[in-house]
mmCIF file of C-alpha atoms and ligand atoms in Angstrom:
data_model
loop_
_atom_site.group_PDB
_atom_site.id
_atom_site.type_symbol
_atom_site.label_atom_id
_atom_site.label_comp_id
_atom_site.label_asym_id
_atom_site.label_seq_id
_atom_site.Cartn_x
_atom_site.Cartn_y
_atom_site.Cartn_z
ATOM 1 C CA MET A 102 15.189 7.679 13.394
ATOM 2 C CA ASN A 103 14.331 6.763 16.698
ATOM 3 C CA ALA A 104 12.845 3.495 18.679
ATOM 4 C CA ARG A 105 9.219 3.594 17.568
ATOM 5 C CA ARG A 106 10.040 4.123 14.204
ATOM 6 C CA VAL A 107 12.764 1.427 13.694
ATOM 7 C CA PHE A 108 10.676 -0.993 15.593
ATOM 8 C CA VAL A 109 7.598 0.119 12.870
ATOM 9 C CA ARG A 110 9.162 0.358 9.959
ATOM 10 C CA ARG A 111 11.203 -3.844 11.061
ATOM 11 C CA SER A 112 7.544 -4.982 11.564
ATOM 12 C CA ILE A 113 6.495 -3.478 8.191
ATOM 13 C CA VAL A 114 9.515 -4.900 6.583
ATOM 14 C CA GLY A 115 8.570 -8.654 7.991
ATOM 15 C CA VAL A 116 5.606 -8.875 7.518
ATOM 16 C CA ALA A 117 5.641 -7.778 3.853
ATOM 17 C CA THR A 118 8.503 -10.159 3.458
ATOM 18 C CA LEU A 119 6.498 -12.794 4.794
ATOM 19 C CA LEU A 120 3.435 -12.473 2.131
ATOM 20 C CA GLY A 121 6.242 -11.832 -0.856
ATOM 21 C CA ILE A 122 5.876 -8.806 -1.308
ATOM 22 C CA ALA A 123 8.925 -6.701 0.502
ATOM 23 C CA HIS A 124 10.252 -5.341 -3.067
ATOM 24 C CA LEU A 125 7.350 -2.919 -2.740
ATOM 25 C CA LEU A 126 8.830 -1.038 0.312
ATOM 26 C CA PRO A 127 10.197 2.219 -0.553
ATOM 27 C CA GLY A 128 14.205 1.343 -0.003
ATOM 28 C CA CYS A 129 13.027 -2.283 -0.426
ATOM 29 C CA ARG A 130 13.180 -2.643 -4.444
ATOM 30 C CA LYS A 131 13.669 -4.993 -6.739
ATOM 31 C CA THR A 132 14.705 -3.966 -10.066
ATOM 32 C CA SER A 133 13.825 -6.263 -13.553
ATOM 33 C CA ALA A 134 16.266 -7.548 -15.979
ATOM 34 C CA THR A 135 16.139 -4.190 -17.074
ATOM 35 C CA GLY A 136 16.812 -2.072 -14.589
ATOM 36 C CA GLU A 137 13.719 -0.725 -14.388
ATOM 37 C CA GLU A 138 12.536 -0.321 -10.927
ATOM 38 C CA ASN A 139 8.906 -2.042 -10.018
ATOM 39 C CA LYS A 140 6.112 0.919 -8.682
ATOM 40 C CA ALA A 141 3.786 0.793 -5.578
ATOM 41 C CA THR A 142 1.011 2.524 -7.400
ATOM 42 C CA THR A 143 -0.274 2.703 -11.079
ATOM 43 C CA ASP A 144 -1.769 5.541 -13.013
ATOM 44 C CA VAL A 145 -5.070 4.747 -13.553
ATOM 45 C CA THR A 146 -7.729 6.820 -13.303
ATOM 46 C CA ALA A 147 -10.669 5.354 -11.131
ATOM 47 C CA CYS A 148 -9.260 4.189 -7.669
ATOM 48 C CA ASP A 149 -11.512 0.557 -8.265
ATOM 49 C CA ASP A 150 -9.915 0.030 -11.969
ATOM 50 C CA LEU A 151 -7.605 -3.078 -11.558
ATOM 51 C CA SER A 152 -7.718 -4.007 -15.178
ATOM 52 C CA ALA A 153 -3.508 -2.938 -14.528
ATOM 53 C CA ILE A 154 -2.963 -5.027 -12.004
ATOM 54 C CA SER A 155 -2.095 -9.068 -11.884
ATOM 55 C CA GLU A 156 -4.050 -11.857 -10.254
ATOM 56 C CA GLU A 157 -1.171 -12.043 -7.686
ATOM 57 C CA ASP A 158 -0.915 -8.329 -7.044
ATOM 58 C CA ARG A 159 -5.210 -8.909 -6.146
ATOM 59 C CA ALA A 160 -4.596 -12.066 -4.079
ATOM 60 C CA VAL A 161 -2.505 -9.379 -2.002
ATOM 61 C CA ARG A 162 -5.166 -6.966 -1.876
ATOM 62 C CA GLU A 163 -7.667 -9.835 -0.577
ATOM 63 C CA LYS A 164 -5.055 -11.385 2.099
ATOM 64 C CA LEU A 165 -4.649 -7.780 3.646
ATOM 65 C CA ALA A 166 -8.529 -7.774 3.928
ATOM 66 C CA TYR A 167 -8.748 -4.291 1.773
ATOM 67 C CA VAL A 168 -12.021 -2.784 1.712
ATOM 68 C CA GLU A 169 -13.176 0.665 -0.775
ATOM 69 C CA THR A 170 -14.973 2.180 2.501
ATOM 70 C CA SER A 171 -13.385 1.741 5.758
ATOM 71 C CA PRO A 172 -15.512 0.299 8.659
ATOM 72 C CA ILE A 173 -13.581 2.671 11.148
ATOM 73 C CA PRO A 174 -14.191 5.799 10.338
ATOM 74 C CA ASP A 175 -11.275 7.085 11.810
ATOM 75 C CA ASN A 176 -8.737 4.458 10.298
ATOM 76 C CA GLN A 177 -8.409 5.165 7.057
ATOM 77 C CA CYS A 178 -5.985 4.753 4.364
ATOM 78 C CA SER A 179 -5.672 9.022 4.065
ATOM 79 C CA ASN A 180 -4.419 8.506 7.712
ATOM 80 C CA CYS A 181 -2.220 5.355 7.339
ATOM 81 C CA ASN A 182 1.565 5.329 7.563
ATOM 82 C CA LEU A 183 1.563 3.288 4.432
ATOM 83 C CA TYR A 184 -0.644 5.464 2.156
ATOM 84 C CA LEU A 185 0.676 6.866 -0.898
ATOM 85 C CA PRO A 186 -0.707 10.018 -1.900
ATOM 86 C CA PRO A 187 -1.688 10.891 -4.793
ATOM 87 C CA LYS A 188 0.539 11.920 -7.605
ATOM 88 C CA LYS A 189 -0.188 15.476 -9.498
ATOM 89 C CA ASP A 190 -2.374 13.975 -11.966
ATOM 90 C CA SER A 191 -4.479 11.252 -10.264
ATOM 91 C CA LYS A 192 -7.053 11.268 -8.102
ATOM 92 C CA CYS A 193 -5.964 7.611 -6.555
ATOM 93 C CA GLY A 194 -3.817 7.364 -3.915
ATOM 94 C CA GLY A 195 -1.666 4.222 -3.509
ATOM 95 C CA CYS A 196 -0.147 1.891 -0.742
ATOM 96 C CA MET A 197 3.270 0.917 -0.024
ATOM 97 C CA LEU A 198 2.168 -3.014 0.557
ATOM 98 C CA PHE A 199 0.584 -3.466 -2.759
ATOM 99 C CA LYS A 200 0.362 -2.378 -6.272
ATOM 100 C CA GLY A 201 -2.976 -0.213 -7.982
ATOM 101 C CA PRO A 202 -4.868 2.332 -6.502
ATOM 102 C CA VAL A 203 -6.243 2.892 -3.122
ATOM 103 C CA PHE A 204 -9.309 4.906 -2.257
ATOM 104 C CA ALA A 205 -8.211 7.355 0.375
ATOM 105 C CA GLU A 206 -10.953 6.585 2.274
ATOM 106 C CA ALA A 207 -10.333 2.730 2.044
ATOM 107 C CA TYR A 208 -8.825 0.614 4.936
ATOM 108 C CA CYS A 209 -7.310 -2.922 5.338
ATOM 109 C CA THR A 210 -6.430 -4.943 8.326
ATOM 110 C CA TYR A 211 -2.697 -3.211 8.027
ATOM 111 C CA TRP A 212 -3.590 0.147 9.168
ATOM 112 C CA ALA A 213 -0.715 1.756 11.147
ATOM 113 C CA PRO A 214 -1.440 5.683 12.434
ATOM 114 C CA LYS A 215 0.644 8.661 11.117
ATOM 115 C CA GLY A 216 3.701 8.451 13.549
HETATM 116 FE FE1 SF4 B 303 -2.291 0.407 2.970
HETATM 117 FE FE2 SF4 B 303 -4.155 -0.535 4.682
HETATM 118 FE FE3 SF4 B 303 -2.684 1.701 5.121
HETATM 119 FE FE4 SF4 B 303 -4.838 1.977 3.489
HETATM 120 S S1 SF4 B 303 -4.865 1.208 5.683
HETATM 121 S S2 SF4 B 303 -2.533 2.723 3.374
HETATM 122 S S3 SF4 B 303 -4.542 -0.299 2.045
HETATM 123 S S4 SF4 B 303 -1.841 -0.212 4.542
#
């Protein structure tokens, strides 16, 4: 891993730790009492359906200023280094920083270019 990637990874983990969401990052997952891993994404059909998301997790989205349509056309979740592409049967992606569905055209203040 080159020095830039290490720096970016450590910065992301640091910010996530401050926000109390480091367990959502790959390699930083915590397990429940049953040993089941928490998941960064959920299986919902509509990308704006947050009914399965807790208030706490919704607050994290707000802290990061997540919006469904990016105000910066060249900076969207789909080209962010933290974006999790949709799984096979879903049209919604996810984000390494919080739980729940994410629009490919969305954006937040932690947008990071793909390295
Ligand atoms: Fe996650 Fe923000 Fe990147 Fe979208 S822009 S994938 S919400 S970090």
